[in-house]
Short mmCIF file of C-alpha atoms in Angstrom, two decimals:
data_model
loop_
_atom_site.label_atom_id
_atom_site.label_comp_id
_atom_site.label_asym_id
_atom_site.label_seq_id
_atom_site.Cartn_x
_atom_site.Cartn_y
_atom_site.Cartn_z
CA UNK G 1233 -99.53 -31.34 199.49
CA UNK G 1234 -102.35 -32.96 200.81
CA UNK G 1235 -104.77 -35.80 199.39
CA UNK G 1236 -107.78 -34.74 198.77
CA UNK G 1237 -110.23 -36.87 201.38
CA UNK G 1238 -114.28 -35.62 199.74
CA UNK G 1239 -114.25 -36.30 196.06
CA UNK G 1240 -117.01 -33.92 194.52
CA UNK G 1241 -115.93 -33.65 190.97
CA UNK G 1242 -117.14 -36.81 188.78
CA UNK G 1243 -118.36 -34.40 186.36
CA UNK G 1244 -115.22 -33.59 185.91
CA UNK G 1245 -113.64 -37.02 185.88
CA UNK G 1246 -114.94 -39.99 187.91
CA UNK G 1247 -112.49 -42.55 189.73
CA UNK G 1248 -110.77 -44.62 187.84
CA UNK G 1249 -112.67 -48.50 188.42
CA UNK G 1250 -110.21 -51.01 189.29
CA UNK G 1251 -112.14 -53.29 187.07
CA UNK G 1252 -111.10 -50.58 184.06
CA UNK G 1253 -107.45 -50.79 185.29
CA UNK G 1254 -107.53 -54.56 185.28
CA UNK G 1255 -109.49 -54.89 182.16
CA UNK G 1256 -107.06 -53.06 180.04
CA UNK G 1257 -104.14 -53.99 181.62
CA UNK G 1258 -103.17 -57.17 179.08
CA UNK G 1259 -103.59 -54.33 175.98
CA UNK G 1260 -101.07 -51.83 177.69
CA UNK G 1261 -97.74 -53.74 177.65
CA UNK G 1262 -96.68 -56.37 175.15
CA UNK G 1263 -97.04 -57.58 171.53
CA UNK G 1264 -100.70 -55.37 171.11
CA UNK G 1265 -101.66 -56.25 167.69
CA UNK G 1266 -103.35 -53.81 164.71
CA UNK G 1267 -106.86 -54.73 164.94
CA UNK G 1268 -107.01 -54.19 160.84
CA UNK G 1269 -104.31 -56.91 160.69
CA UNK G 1270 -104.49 -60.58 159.75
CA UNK G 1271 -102.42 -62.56 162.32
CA UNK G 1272 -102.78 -63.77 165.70
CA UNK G 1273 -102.25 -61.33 167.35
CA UNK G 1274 -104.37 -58.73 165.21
CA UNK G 1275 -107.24 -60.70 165.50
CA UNK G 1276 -106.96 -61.28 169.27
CA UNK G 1277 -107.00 -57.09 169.56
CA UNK G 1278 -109.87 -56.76 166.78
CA UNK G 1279 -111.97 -59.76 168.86
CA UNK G 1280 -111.36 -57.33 171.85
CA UNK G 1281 -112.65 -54.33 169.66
CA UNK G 1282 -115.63 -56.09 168.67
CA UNK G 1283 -116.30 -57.16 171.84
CA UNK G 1284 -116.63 -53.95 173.00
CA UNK G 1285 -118.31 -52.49 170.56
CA UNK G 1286 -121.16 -54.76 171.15
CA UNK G 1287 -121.35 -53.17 174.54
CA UNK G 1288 -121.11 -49.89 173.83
CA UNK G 1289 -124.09 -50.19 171.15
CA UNK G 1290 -125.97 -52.25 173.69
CA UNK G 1291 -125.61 -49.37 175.94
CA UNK G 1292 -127.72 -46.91 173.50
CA UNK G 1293 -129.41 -49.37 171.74
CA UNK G 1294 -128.00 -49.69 168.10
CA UNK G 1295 -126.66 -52.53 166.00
CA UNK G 1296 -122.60 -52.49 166.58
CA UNK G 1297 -121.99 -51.17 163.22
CA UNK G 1298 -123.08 -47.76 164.47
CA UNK G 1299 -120.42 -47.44 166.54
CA UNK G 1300 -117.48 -45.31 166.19
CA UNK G 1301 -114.52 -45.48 168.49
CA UNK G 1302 -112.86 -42.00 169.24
CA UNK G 1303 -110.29 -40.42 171.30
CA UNK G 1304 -113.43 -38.95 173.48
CA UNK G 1305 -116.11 -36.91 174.22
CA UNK G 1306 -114.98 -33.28 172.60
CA UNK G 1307 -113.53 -35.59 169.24
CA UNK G 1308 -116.82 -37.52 169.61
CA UNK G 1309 -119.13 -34.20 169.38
CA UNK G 1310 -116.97 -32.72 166.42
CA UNK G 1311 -117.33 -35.17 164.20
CA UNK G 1312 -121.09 -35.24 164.42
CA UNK G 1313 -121.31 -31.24 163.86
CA UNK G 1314 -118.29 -30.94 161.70
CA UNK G 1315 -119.03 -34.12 159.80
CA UNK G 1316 -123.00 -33.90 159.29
CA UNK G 1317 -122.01 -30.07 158.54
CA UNK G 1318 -119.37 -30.66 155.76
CA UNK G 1319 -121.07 -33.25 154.42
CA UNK G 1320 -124.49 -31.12 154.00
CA UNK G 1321 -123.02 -27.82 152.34
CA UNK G 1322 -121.75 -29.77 149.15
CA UNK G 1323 -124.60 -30.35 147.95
CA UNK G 1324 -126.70 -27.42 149.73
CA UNK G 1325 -126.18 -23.58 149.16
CA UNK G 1326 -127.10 -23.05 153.25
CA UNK G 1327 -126.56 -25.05 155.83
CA UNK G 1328 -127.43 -24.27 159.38
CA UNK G 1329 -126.90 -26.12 162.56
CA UNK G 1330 -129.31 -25.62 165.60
CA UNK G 1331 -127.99 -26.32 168.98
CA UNK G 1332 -128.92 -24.66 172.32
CA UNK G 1333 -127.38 -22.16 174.34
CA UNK G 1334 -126.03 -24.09 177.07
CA UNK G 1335 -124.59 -26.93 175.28
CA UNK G 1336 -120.64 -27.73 175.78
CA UNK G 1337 -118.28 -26.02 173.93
CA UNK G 1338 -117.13 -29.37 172.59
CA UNK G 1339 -120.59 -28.80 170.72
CA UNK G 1340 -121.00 -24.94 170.30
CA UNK G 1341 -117.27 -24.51 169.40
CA UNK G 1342 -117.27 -27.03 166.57
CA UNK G 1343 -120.77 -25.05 165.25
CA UNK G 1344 -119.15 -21.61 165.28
CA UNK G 1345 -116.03 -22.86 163.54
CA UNK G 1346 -118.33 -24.54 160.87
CA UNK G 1347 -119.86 -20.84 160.25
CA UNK G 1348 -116.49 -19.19 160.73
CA UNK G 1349 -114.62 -21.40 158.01
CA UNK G 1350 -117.86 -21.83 155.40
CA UNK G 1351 -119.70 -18.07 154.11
CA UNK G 1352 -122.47 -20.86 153.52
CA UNK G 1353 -122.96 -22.17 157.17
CA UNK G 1354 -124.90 -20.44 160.35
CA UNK G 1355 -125.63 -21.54 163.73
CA UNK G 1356 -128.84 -20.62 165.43
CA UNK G 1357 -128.72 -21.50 169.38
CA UNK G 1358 -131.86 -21.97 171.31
CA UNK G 1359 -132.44 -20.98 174.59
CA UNK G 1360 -133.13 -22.23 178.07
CA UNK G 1361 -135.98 -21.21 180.59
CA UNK G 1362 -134.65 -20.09 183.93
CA UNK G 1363 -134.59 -23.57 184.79
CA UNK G 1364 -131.77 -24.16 182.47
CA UNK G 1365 -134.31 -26.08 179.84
CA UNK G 1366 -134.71 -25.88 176.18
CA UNK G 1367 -137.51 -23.77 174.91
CA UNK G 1368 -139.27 -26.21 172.70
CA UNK G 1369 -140.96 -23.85 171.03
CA UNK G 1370 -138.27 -21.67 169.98
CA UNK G 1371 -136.79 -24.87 168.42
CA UNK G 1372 -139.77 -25.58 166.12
CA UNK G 1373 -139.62 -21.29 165.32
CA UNK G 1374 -135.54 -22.54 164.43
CA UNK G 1375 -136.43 -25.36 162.04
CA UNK G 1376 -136.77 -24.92 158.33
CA UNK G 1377 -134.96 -26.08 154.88
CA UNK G 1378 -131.36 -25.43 155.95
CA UNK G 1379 -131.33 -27.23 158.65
CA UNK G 1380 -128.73 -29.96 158.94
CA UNK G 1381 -127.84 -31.07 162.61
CA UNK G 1382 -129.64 -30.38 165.70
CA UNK G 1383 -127.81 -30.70 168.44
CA UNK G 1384 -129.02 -30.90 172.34
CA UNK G 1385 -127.13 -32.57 174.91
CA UNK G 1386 -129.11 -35.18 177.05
CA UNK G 1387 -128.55 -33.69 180.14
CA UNK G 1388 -126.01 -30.62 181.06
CA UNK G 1389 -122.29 -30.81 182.52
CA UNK G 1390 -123.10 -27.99 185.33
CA UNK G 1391 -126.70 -28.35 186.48
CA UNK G 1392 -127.28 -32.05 185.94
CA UNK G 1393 -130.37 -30.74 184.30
CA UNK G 1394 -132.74 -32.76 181.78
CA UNK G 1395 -133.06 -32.12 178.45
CA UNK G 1396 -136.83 -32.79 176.69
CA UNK G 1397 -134.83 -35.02 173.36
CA UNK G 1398 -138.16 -36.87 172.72
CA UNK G 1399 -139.69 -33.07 171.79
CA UNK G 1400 -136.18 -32.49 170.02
CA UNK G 1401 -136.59 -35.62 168.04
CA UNK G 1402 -140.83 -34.61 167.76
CA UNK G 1403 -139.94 -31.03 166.19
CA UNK G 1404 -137.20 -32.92 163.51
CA UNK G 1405 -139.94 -35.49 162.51
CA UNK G 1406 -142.22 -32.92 161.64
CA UNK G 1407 -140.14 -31.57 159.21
CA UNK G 1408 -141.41 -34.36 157.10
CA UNK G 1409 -139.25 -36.60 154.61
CA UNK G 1410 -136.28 -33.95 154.60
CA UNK G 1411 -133.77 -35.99 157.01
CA UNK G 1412 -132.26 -33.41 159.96
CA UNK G 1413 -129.76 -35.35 161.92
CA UNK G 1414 -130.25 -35.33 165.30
CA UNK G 1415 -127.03 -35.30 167.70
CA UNK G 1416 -126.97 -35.95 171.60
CA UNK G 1417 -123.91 -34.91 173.88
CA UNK G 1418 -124.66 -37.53 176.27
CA UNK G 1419 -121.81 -37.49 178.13
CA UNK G 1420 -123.22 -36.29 181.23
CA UNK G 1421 -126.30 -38.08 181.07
CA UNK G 1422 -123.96 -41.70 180.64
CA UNK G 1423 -123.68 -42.45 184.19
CA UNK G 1424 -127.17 -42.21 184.91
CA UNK G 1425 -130.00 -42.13 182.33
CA UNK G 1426 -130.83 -45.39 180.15
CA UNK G 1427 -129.29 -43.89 177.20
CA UNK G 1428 -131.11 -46.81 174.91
CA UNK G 1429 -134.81 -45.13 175.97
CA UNK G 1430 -133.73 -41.74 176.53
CA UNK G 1431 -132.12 -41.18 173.24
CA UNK G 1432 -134.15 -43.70 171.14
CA UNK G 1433 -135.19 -40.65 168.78
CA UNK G 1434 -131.53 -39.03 168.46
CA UNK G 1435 -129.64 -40.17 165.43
CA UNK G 1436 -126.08 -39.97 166.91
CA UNK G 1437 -125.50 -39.92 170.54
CA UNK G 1438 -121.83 -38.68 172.15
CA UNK G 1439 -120.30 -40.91 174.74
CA UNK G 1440 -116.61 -40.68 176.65
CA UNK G 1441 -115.22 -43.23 179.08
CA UNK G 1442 -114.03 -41.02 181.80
CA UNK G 1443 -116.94 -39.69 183.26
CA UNK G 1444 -118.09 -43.32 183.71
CA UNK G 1445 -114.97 -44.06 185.76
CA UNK G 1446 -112.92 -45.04 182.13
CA UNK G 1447 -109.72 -44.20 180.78
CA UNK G 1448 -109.05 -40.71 179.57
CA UNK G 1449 -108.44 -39.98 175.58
CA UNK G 1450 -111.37 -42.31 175.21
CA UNK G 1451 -115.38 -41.94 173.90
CA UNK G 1452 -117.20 -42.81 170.44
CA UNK G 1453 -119.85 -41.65 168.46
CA UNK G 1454 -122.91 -43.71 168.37
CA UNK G 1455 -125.17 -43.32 165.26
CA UNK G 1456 -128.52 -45.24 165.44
CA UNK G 1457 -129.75 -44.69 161.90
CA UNK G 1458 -127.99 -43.81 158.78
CA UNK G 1459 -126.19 -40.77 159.29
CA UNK G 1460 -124.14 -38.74 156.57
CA UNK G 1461 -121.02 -37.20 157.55
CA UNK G 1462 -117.49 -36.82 156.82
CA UNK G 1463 -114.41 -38.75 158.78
CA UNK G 1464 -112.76 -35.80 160.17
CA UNK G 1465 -109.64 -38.20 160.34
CA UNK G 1466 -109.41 -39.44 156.72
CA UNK G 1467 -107.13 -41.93 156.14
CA UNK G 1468 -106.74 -45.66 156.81
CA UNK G 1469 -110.18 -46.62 156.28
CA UNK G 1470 -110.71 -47.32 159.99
CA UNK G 1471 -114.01 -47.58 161.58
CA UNK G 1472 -115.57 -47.96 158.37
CA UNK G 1473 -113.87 -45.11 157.02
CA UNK G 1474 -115.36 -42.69 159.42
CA UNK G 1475 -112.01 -42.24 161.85
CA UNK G 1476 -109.05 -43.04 160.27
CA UNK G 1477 -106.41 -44.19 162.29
CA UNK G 1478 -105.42 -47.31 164.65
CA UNK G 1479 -108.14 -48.20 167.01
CA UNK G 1480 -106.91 -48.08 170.93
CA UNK G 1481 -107.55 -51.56 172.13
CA UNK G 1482 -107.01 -50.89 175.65
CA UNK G 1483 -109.41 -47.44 175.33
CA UNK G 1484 -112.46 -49.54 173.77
CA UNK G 1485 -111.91 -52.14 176.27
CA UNK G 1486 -112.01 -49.49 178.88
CA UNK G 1487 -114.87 -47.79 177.87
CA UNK G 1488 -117.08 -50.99 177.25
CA UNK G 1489 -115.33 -52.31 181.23
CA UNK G 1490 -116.95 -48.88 183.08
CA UNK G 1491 -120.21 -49.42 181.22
CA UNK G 1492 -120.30 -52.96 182.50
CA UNK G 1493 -119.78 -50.90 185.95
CA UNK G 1494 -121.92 -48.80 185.37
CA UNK G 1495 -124.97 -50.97 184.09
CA UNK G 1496 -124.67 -52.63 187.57
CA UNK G 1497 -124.42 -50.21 189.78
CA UNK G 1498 -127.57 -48.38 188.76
CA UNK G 1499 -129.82 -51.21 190.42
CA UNK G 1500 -129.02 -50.25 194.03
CA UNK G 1501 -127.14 -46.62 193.58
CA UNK G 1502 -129.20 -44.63 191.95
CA UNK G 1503 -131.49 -44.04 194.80
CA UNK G 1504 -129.02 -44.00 197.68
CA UNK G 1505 -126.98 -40.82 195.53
CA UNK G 1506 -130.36 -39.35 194.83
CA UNK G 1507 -130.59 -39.37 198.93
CA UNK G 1508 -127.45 -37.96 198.92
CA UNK G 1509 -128.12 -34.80 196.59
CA UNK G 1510 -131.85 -34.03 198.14
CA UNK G 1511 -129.60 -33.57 201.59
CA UNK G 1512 -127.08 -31.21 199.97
CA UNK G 1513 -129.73 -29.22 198.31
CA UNK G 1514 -131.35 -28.44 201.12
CA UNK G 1515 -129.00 -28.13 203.89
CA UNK G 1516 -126.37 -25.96 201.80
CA UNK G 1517 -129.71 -23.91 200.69
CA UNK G 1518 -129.67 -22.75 203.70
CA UNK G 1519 -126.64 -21.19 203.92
CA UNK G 1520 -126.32 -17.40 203.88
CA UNK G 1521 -127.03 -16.19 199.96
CA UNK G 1522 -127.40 -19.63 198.92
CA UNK G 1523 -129.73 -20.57 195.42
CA UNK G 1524 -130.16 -24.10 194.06
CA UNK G 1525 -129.81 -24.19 190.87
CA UNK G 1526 -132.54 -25.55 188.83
CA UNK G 1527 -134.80 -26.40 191.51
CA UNK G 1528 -137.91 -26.71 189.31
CA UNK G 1529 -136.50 -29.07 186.53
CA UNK G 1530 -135.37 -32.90 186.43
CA UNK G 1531 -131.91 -33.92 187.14
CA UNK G 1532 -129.57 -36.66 187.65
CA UNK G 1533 -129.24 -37.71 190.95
CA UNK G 1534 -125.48 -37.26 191.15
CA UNK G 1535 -125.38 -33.30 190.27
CA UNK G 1536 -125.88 -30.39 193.17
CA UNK G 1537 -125.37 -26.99 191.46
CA UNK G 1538 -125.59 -24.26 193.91
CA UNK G 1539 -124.30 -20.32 193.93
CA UNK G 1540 -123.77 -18.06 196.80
CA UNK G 1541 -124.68 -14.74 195.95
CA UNK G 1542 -122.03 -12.18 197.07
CA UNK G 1543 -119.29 -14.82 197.35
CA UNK G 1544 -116.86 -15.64 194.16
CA UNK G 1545 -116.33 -19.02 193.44
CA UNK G 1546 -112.33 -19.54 192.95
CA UNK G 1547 -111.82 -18.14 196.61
CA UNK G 1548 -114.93 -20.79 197.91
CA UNK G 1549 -112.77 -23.89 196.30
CA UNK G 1550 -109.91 -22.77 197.68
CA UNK G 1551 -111.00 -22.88 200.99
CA UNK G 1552 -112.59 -26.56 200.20
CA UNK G 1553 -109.75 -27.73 198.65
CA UNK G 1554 -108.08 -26.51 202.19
CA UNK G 1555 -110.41 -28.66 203.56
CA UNK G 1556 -109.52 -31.68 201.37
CA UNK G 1557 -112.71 -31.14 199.37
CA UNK G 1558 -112.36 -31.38 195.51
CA UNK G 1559 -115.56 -29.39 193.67
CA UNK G 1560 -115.47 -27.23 190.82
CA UNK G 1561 -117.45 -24.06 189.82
CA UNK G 1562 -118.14 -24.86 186.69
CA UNK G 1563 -116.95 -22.09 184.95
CA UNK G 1564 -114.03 -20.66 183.28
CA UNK G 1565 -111.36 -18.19 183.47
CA UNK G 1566 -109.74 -15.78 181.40
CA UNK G 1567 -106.19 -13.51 182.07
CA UNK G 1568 -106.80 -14.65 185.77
CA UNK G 1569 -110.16 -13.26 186.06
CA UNK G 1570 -113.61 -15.38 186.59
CA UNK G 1571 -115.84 -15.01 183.70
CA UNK G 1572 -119.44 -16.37 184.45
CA UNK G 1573 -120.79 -19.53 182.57
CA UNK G 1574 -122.13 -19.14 179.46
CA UNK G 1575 -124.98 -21.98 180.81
CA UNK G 1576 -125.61 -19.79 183.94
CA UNK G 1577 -125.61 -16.93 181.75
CA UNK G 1578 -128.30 -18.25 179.22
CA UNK G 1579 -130.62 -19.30 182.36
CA UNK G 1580 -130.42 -15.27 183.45
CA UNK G 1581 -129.18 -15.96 186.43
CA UNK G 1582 -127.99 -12.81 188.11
CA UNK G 1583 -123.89 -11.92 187.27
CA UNK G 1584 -123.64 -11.31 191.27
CA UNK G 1585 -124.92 -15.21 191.94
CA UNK G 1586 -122.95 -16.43 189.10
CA UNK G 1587 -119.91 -15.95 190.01
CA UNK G 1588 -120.11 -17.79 193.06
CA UNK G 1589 -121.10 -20.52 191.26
CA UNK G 1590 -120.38 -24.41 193.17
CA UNK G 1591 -120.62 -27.74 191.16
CA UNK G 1592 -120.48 -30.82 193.47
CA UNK G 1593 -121.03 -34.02 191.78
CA UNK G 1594 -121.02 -37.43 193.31
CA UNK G 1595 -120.54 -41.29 191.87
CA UNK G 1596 -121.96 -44.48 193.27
CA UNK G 1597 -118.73 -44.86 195.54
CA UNK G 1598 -119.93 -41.60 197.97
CA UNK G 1599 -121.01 -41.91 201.11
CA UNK G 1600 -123.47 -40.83 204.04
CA UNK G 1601 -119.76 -39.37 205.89
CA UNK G 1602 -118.79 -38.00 202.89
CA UNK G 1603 -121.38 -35.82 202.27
CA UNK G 1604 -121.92 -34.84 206.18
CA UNK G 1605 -118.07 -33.93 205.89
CA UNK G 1606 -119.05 -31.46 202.63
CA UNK G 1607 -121.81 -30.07 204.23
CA UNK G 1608 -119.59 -28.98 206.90
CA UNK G 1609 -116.61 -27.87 205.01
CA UNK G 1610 -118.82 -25.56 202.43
CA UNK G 1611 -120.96 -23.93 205.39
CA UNK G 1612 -116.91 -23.01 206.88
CA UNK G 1613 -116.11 -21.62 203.73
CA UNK G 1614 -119.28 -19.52 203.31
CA UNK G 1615 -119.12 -18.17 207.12
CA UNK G 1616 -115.01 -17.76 205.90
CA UNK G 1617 -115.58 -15.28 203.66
CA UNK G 1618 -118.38 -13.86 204.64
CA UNK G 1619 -116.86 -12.64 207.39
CA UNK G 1620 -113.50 -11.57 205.80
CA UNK G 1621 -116.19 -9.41 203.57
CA UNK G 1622 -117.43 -8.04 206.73
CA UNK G 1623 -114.19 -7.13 207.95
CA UNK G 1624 -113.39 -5.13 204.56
CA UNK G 1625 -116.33 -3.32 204.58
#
């Protein structure tokens, strides 16, 4: 087994900071007290929840109480569908959620179980120009009395592509009185957007500590105005009754420790990874079948989405992983066989370019060598199996 050397996946899960490790380390062994107790010890662990929470509401620019620690990103989204959702078809007799086509299926899933469970519920998704961004205008054609949750994630998992969420929160507000809730899966968008300015329309914004270099089983649900919704973990009274259940210390301390990280690293880093992707894009663009993905949108600088027509994806990571190179395709598989993303898919890109689909994504931590070292090791890969094709035919 060898240790990967190139670390390309953040999107996936970013390093571990040492500052996280260290952080939590005094609320992973020990006497860790019930933050909802009354003694010493609980009030040492709630002082260390409300610490954080202060941080984490800092970071998108609420008062603390909107704050809502969860177990992460996916539990993060479902409440805000599920919960707004539920909450809405009591007193409603239709109740429809809007999200786009190439949100995560932490979002999508939780909207088509809504509609599967309730007769009463639908789900209209929006789609994407070939750029991968929402149609604006096909949201306003979306929007009328029904409408209880829109939902459009600040910037997407593959293509590190921008989302327009001051036109989301526009099209809501001209609905008039009639509150829509607005939801953002900001996950991807964390590490590198001002979430405070970029989602200062969106009612509740989704957060999770791991792709900020946090602990896993770790995220919260950030609502900036007064949002309606059911716990969908009753019980306990926790979180102001909208998670039941004991609050992991250690998890919000994490989470609030890789903001901290975060927040600072963006003064130098952002422009020194944004190097780093405009050198991937176009050297590995000009590789043999090669498309970047997106070209003619906004993105974060740490996401290079690129697919090789005529080339499938699992047998390019392979090769990189060979290589020591972790990437991903971002897609999924089924009975062994590659299905194409459903984001790719909504964009129209061609099912002979999807599928060989490559997702590198890069933190602060990556370097000039590291990225020389990937160029290298995806252009042997391509010429790999290109010729191996050759030899078939």
């Amino acid at each position: 087994y060898r240790v990967s050397q190139y670390y390309f996946d953040h999107a996936a899960s970013a390093p571990r900071r040492d500052e996280v490790t260290e952080a939590m380390a005094p609320w992973m062994h020990g006497v860790v007290g019930n933050p909802s107790g009354s003694h010493r010890a609980a009030r040492d662990a709630r002082r260390a929840v409300e610490e954080s929470r202060d941080v984490v509401a800092s970071f998108v620019g609420v008062k603390p109480g909107g704050v809502i620690f969860t177990g992460g990103g996916t539990e993060s989204c479902t409440l805000a569908v599920a919960g707004v959702a539920h909450q809405h078809r009591r007193s409603h007799e239709r109740t429809t959620l809007v999200v786009s086509a190439i949100e995560h299926h932490a979002v999508l899933d939780a909207a088509r179980m809504m509609a599967h469970d309730f007769d009463s519920v639908y789900v209209r998704e929006i789609d994407v120009d070939e750029d991968g961004v929402l149609d604006v205008a096909a949201l306003h054609d979306a929007l009328d009395d029904s409408v209880a949750l829109v939902s459009v994630m600040a910037v997407n998992n593959e293509t590190g592509v921008l989302q327009p969420l001051d036109a989301v929160a526009a099209a809501v507000q001209g609905l008039g009185p009639a509150h829509v809730v607005t939801h953002s899966d900001a996950v991807a968008a964390a590490p590198w957007l001002d979430l405070a300015y970029y989602c200062a329309g969106i009612d509740a914004v989704s957060l999770c500590a791991h792709k900020l270099g946090g602990p896993v089983n770790s995220g919260a649900l950030i609502l900036r105005n007064d949002v309606a919704l059911d716990a969908m973990m009753p019980g306990g009274g926790q979180e102001r009754g909208r998670r039941g259940g004991t609050v992991d210390v250690a998890a919000c301390v994490g989470l609030a420790t890789a903001i901290r990280c975060v927040q600072a690293d963006r003064t130098e880093g952002d422009e020194r990874v944004r190097a780093h992707q405009r050198r991937l894009r176009a050297e590995l663009s000009q590789l043999p079948g090669a498309h970047a993905t997106g070209e003619g949108a906004a993105t974060v600088p740490g996401t290079v989405h690129i697919t090789f027509e005529g080339l499938a994806s699992d047998e390019l990571l392979f090769l990189l992983d060979q290589d020591g190179v972790c990437a991903s395709a971002a897609s999924s598989c089924s009975s062994g066989a590659a299905v194409s993303s459903h984001v790719l898919a909504a964009m129209h890109v061609a099912p002979e370019r999807a599928r060989g689909a490559l997702r590198l994504t890069m933190g602060y931590e990556t370097s000039d060598d590291d990225v020389t070292a990937v160029i290298a090791a995806v252009s042997r890969a391509v010429d790999c199996l290109i010729d191996e094709s050759r030899q078939r035919s």
